[in-house]
Short mmCIF file of C-alpha atoms and ligand atoms in Angstrom, two decimals:
data_model
loop_
_atom_site.label_atom_id
_atom_site.label_comp_id
_atom_site.label_asym_id
_atom_site.label_seq_id
_atom_site.Cartn_x
_atom_site.Cartn_y
_atom_site.Cartn_z
CA UNK A 1 -11.38 11.64 -5.32
CA UNK A 2 -8.20 11.25 -3.40
CA UNK A 3 -8.11 8.17 -1.02
CA UNK A 4 -5.61 6.73 1.32
CA UNK A 5 -5.71 2.85 1.88
CA UNK A 6 -4.55 1.97 5.29
CA UNK A 7 -3.92 -1.57 6.72
CA UNK A 8 -1.21 -3.96 7.58
CA UNK A 9 0.93 -5.50 4.91
CA UNK A 10 -1.20 -8.37 3.31
CA UNK A 11 -4.46 -6.71 4.38
CA UNK A 12 -5.63 -6.56 0.67
CA UNK A 13 -4.80 -3.05 -0.12
CA UNK A 14 -3.34 -3.72 -3.36
CA UNK A 15 -6.13 -6.06 -4.33
CA UNK A 16 -8.81 -3.43 -3.52
CA UNK A 17 -6.84 -0.71 -5.44
CA UNK A 18 -6.47 -3.07 -8.49
CA UNK A 19 -10.27 -3.44 -8.52
CA UNK A 20 -10.75 0.43 -8.14
CA UNK A 21 -8.37 0.93 -11.08
CA UNK A 22 -10.09 -1.67 -13.13
CA UNK A 23 -13.78 -0.52 -12.51
CA UNK A 24 -13.38 3.17 -11.95
CA UNK A 25 -10.14 4.04 -13.85
CA UNK A 26 -8.67 5.60 -10.87
CA UNK A 27 -4.86 6.45 -10.48
CA UNK A 28 -3.10 3.84 -8.24
CA UNK A 29 0.13 4.97 -6.51
CA UNK A 30 1.83 2.20 -4.58
CA UNK A 31 5.07 3.15 -2.86
CA UNK A 32 5.96 -0.47 -2.55
CA UNK A 33 5.65 -1.15 -6.29
CA UNK A 34 7.66 1.99 -7.08
CA UNK A 35 10.39 0.99 -4.73
CA UNK A 36 10.50 -2.60 -6.00
CA UNK A 37 10.85 -1.25 -9.69
CA UNK A 38 13.69 0.98 -8.50
CA UNK A 39 15.37 -1.96 -6.74
CA UNK A 40 15.14 -4.01 -9.97
CA UNK A 41 16.49 -1.04 -12.07
CA UNK A 42 19.25 -0.49 -9.47
CA UNK A 43 18.55 3.31 -9.45
CA UNK A 44 20.08 5.33 -6.63
CA UNK A 45 16.77 5.16 -4.70
CA UNK A 46 16.48 1.49 -5.21
CA UNK A 47 20.02 0.72 -3.98
CA UNK A 48 19.30 2.88 -0.93
CA UNK A 49 15.85 1.18 -0.21
CA UNK A 50 16.95 -2.51 -0.73
CA UNK A 51 18.36 -3.22 2.61
CA UNK A 52 15.30 -1.82 4.57
CA UNK A 53 12.93 -3.71 2.29
CA UNK A 54 14.63 -7.01 2.62
CA UNK A 55 14.46 -6.73 6.36
CA UNK A 56 10.94 -5.52 6.55
CA UNK A 57 11.78 -2.08 7.77
CA UNK A 58 10.55 1.22 6.59
CA UNK A 59 12.55 3.10 4.11
CA UNK A 60 13.53 6.55 5.53
CA UNK A 61 10.79 9.09 5.62
CA UNK A 62 12.77 11.70 3.72
CA UNK A 63 13.44 9.26 0.72
CA UNK A 64 9.73 8.37 0.59
CA UNK A 65 8.44 12.05 0.92
CA UNK A 66 10.79 13.18 -1.93
CA UNK A 67 9.54 10.21 -4.15
CA UNK A 68 5.85 10.99 -3.40
CA UNK A 69 6.30 14.78 -3.72
CA UNK A 70 7.53 14.18 -7.37
CA UNK A 71 4.91 11.49 -8.13
CA UNK A 72 1.89 13.20 -6.90
CA UNK A 73 2.50 16.21 -9.26
CA UNK A 74 2.50 14.09 -12.45
CA UNK A 75 -0.45 14.81 -14.66
CA UNK A 76 -2.15 11.36 -14.37
CA UNK A 77 -2.95 12.15 -10.65
CA UNK A 78 -4.99 15.25 -11.41
CA UNK A 79 -8.48 13.32 -11.35
CA UNK A 80 -7.70 11.76 -7.96
CA UNK A 81 -5.42 9.21 -6.58
CA UNK A 82 -5.57 6.00 -4.51
CA UNK A 83 -2.50 5.92 -2.23
CA UNK A 84 -1.53 2.38 -1.26
CA UNK A 85 1.27 2.13 1.35
CA UNK A 86 1.66 5.67 1.87
CA UNK A 87 1.71 7.35 4.34
CA UNK A 88 3.18 4.77 6.78
CA UNK A 89 4.40 7.22 9.55
CA UNK A 90 2.80 10.32 11.08
CA UNK A 91 5.66 12.35 9.41
CA UNK A 92 4.57 11.09 6.03
CA UNK A 93 1.08 11.91 6.88
CA UNK A 94 1.74 15.38 7.74
CA UNK A 95 3.94 15.68 4.56
CA UNK A 96 1.07 14.42 2.49
CA UNK A 97 -1.41 16.98 3.84
CA UNK A 98 1.04 19.56 2.77
CA UNK A 99 1.37 18.11 -0.63
CA UNK A 100 -2.36 18.03 -1.27
CA UNK A 101 -3.00 21.42 0.23
CA UNK A 102 -0.51 22.83 -1.99
CA UNK A 103 -2.31 21.20 -5.12
CA UNK A 104 -5.55 22.55 -3.68
CA UNK A 105 -6.72 18.79 -3.54
CA UNK A 106 -8.32 17.57 -0.31
CA UNK A 107 -8.22 14.00 0.87
CA UNK A 108 -11.74 12.38 0.78
CA UNK A 109 -11.30 9.27 2.90
CA UNK A 110 -8.71 7.06 4.68
CA UNK A 111 -9.92 3.50 4.40
CA UNK A 112 -8.70 1.07 6.95
CA UNK A 113 -8.83 -2.55 5.65
CA UNK A 114 -8.72 -4.37 8.98
CA UNK A 115 -7.39 -8.04 9.28
CA UNK A 116 -6.15 -10.05 12.18
CA UNK A 117 -2.40 -10.37 12.28
CA UNK A 118 -2.46 -14.34 12.34
CA UNK A 119 -4.50 -14.27 9.14
CA UNK A 120 -1.95 -12.06 7.55
CA UNK A 121 0.98 -14.24 8.36
CA UNK A 122 -0.77 -17.09 6.68
CA UNK A 123 -2.10 -14.97 3.75
CA UNK A 124 1.54 -13.55 3.14
CA UNK A 125 3.39 -16.79 3.25
CA UNK A 126 1.18 -18.14 0.49
CA UNK A 127 1.07 -14.78 -1.71
CA UNK A 128 2.52 -14.73 -5.10
CA UNK A 129 2.99 -11.79 -7.44
CA UNK A 130 3.32 -11.69 -11.13
CA UNK A 131 6.81 -10.59 -12.30
CA UNK A 132 5.56 -9.01 -15.45
CA UNK A 133 2.27 -7.21 -14.45
CA UNK A 134 2.39 -7.17 -10.76
CA UNK A 135 -1.00 -9.04 -10.32
CA UNK A 136 -1.44 -10.60 -6.87
CA UNK A 137 -2.43 -14.26 -6.43
CA UNK A 138 -1.67 -17.13 -4.13
CA UNK A 139 0.51 -20.27 -4.27
CA UNK A 140 -2.54 -22.46 -5.13
CA UNK A 141 -2.95 -20.46 -8.54
CA UNK A 142 0.07 -22.06 -9.97
CA UNK A 143 3.18 -20.63 -11.50
CA UNK A 144 1.49 -18.61 -14.19
CA UNK A 145 -0.25 -15.18 -14.05
CA UNK A 146 -3.79 -15.63 -14.91
CA UNK A 147 -3.97 -12.03 -16.28
CA UNK A 148 -0.95 -11.85 -18.48
CA UNK A 149 0.79 -15.34 -18.54
CA UNK A 150 3.66 -13.95 -16.64
CA UNK A 151 5.84 -15.84 -14.14
CA UNK A 152 4.34 -15.74 -10.58
CA UNK A 153 7.02 -15.48 -7.75
CA UNK A 154 7.19 -15.03 -4.01
CA UNK A 155 8.43 -11.59 -2.76
CA UNK A 156 11.64 -11.69 -0.80
CA UNK A 157 9.98 -10.13 2.19
CA UNK A 158 6.98 -12.44 2.21
CA UNK A 159 8.84 -15.07 4.42
CA UNK A 160 7.46 -15.62 7.74
CA UNK A 161 10.34 -13.93 9.84
CA UNK A 162 10.29 -10.86 7.60
CA UNK A 163 6.41 -10.73 7.69
CA UNK A 164 6.49 -10.81 11.56
CA UNK A 165 8.91 -7.85 11.48
CA UNK A 166 6.61 -5.97 8.98
CA UNK A 167 3.72 -6.55 11.33
CA UNK A 168 5.50 -5.15 14.19
CA UNK A 169 6.86 -2.25 12.23
CA UNK A 170 3.02 -1.72 11.27
CA UNK A 171 2.00 -1.78 14.92
CA UNK A 172 4.62 0.72 16.03
CA UNK A 173 4.88 3.24 13.10
CA UNK A 174 1.84 3.01 10.86
CA UNK A 175 -1.22 2.00 13.14
CA UNK A 176 -1.18 5.56 14.90
CA UNK A 177 -2.29 6.84 11.42
CA UNK A 178 -5.76 5.21 12.33
CA UNK A 179 -6.05 7.94 15.11
CA UNK A 180 -4.69 10.54 13.04
CA UNK A 181 -7.42 10.04 10.29
CA UNK A 182 -10.07 9.49 12.74
CA UNK A 183 -9.15 12.78 14.20
CA UNK A 184 -9.58 14.26 10.66
CA UNK A 185 -12.84 12.65 10.43
CA UNK A 186 -11.64 10.71 7.24
CA UNK A 187 -11.43 7.29 8.83
CA UNK A 188 -13.77 4.49 7.47
CA UNK A 189 -12.90 0.97 8.84
CA UNK A 190 -13.68 -2.11 6.63
CA UNK A 191 -13.61 -5.70 7.68
CA UNK A 192 -10.92 -7.17 5.34
CA UNK A 193 -11.05 -10.71 6.55
CA UNK A 194 -13.71 -11.62 3.91
CA UNK A 195 -13.84 -12.61 0.28
CA UNK A 196 -12.16 -9.65 -1.83
CA UNK A 197 -15.43 -9.11 -3.65
CA UNK A 198 -17.38 -8.64 -0.39
CA UNK A 199 -14.53 -6.24 0.81
CA UNK A 200 -14.82 -4.38 -2.37
CA UNK A 201 -18.62 -3.97 -2.19
CA UNK A 202 -17.96 -2.20 1.26
CA UNK A 203 -15.28 -0.11 -0.11
CA UNK A 204 -17.39 1.15 -3.05
CA UNK A 205 -20.27 1.72 -0.54
CA UNK A 206 -18.10 3.77 1.86
CA UNK A 207 -16.98 5.94 -0.96
CA UNK A 208 -20.41 6.41 -2.39
CA UNK A 209 -19.79 4.73 -5.62
P1 AMP B 301 4.48 -2.89 0.37
O1 AMP B 301 4.55 -3.50 -0.95
O2 AMP B 301 3.62 -1.71 0.61
O3 AMP B 301 4.28 -3.87 1.52
O4 AMP B 301 5.98 -2.34 0.65
C1 AMP B 301 7.08 -2.99 0.63
C2 AMP B 301 8.14 -2.44 1.56
O5 AMP B 301 8.63 -1.19 0.84
C3 AMP B 301 7.87 -2.05 2.86
O6 AMP B 301 8.08 -3.03 3.66
C4 AMP B 301 9.06 -0.87 3.19
O7 AMP B 301 10.32 -1.56 3.35
C5 AMP B 301 8.95 -0.20 1.80
N1 AMP B 301 8.01 0.80 1.85
C6 AMP B 301 6.79 0.87 1.02
N2 AMP B 301 6.12 2.06 1.39
C7 AMP B 301 6.68 2.78 2.18
C8 AMP B 301 6.58 4.03 2.83
N3 AMP B 301 5.49 4.67 2.72
N4 AMP B 301 7.50 4.19 3.96
C9 AMP B 301 8.53 3.50 4.15
N5 AMP B 301 8.84 2.55 3.47
C10 AMP B 301 7.88 1.96 2.66
#
């Protein structure tokens, strides 16, 4: 099964993807996670991507499409993927269609996790991430990761100004994908402003799991 997770930053795409990985063993590809690792490792991609990410802007399409073209051909994707944070523009969505059709793997669904923007600003300013394993938590969980004991930190782009810019970028560049996938008959909208387990129950139901 090949799935695109759509939704504004902080809607809960990563949280839902982690649940699908844990329960269903699906292969999770997050372009944000790949880019953050590239920035940390100071690879040529990371060096180019950093300034866009720090400002909350999108990394240029050609860099992301090259990255995904390579990633999606790796063997762990053969049984299906959950794409989290990709595509984020119509150009990327069209490129994804070509990549999947070249691999003869159709897209099964585009799940939109729908959350009000003001809820997102509040959520993201208290979001914390584990430096070691990438688990997602909140400031209230304390400084240590509940999964691996690693150090929890606040992402550079989770400050309020950058979050507001990321939401504007989402509205302008990414929200047109809702119509794109509706037009392909693949769109499923899920109310993301609820407890993550309730959202997950809907995610599974919509995927027939
Ligand atoms: P995320 O973890 O998905 O919120 O992504 C963090 C940042 O990485 C975004 O604000 C963008 O700067 C960059 N990024 C991630 N995925 C993409 C993408 N598909 N296209 C362009 N930029 C991306």
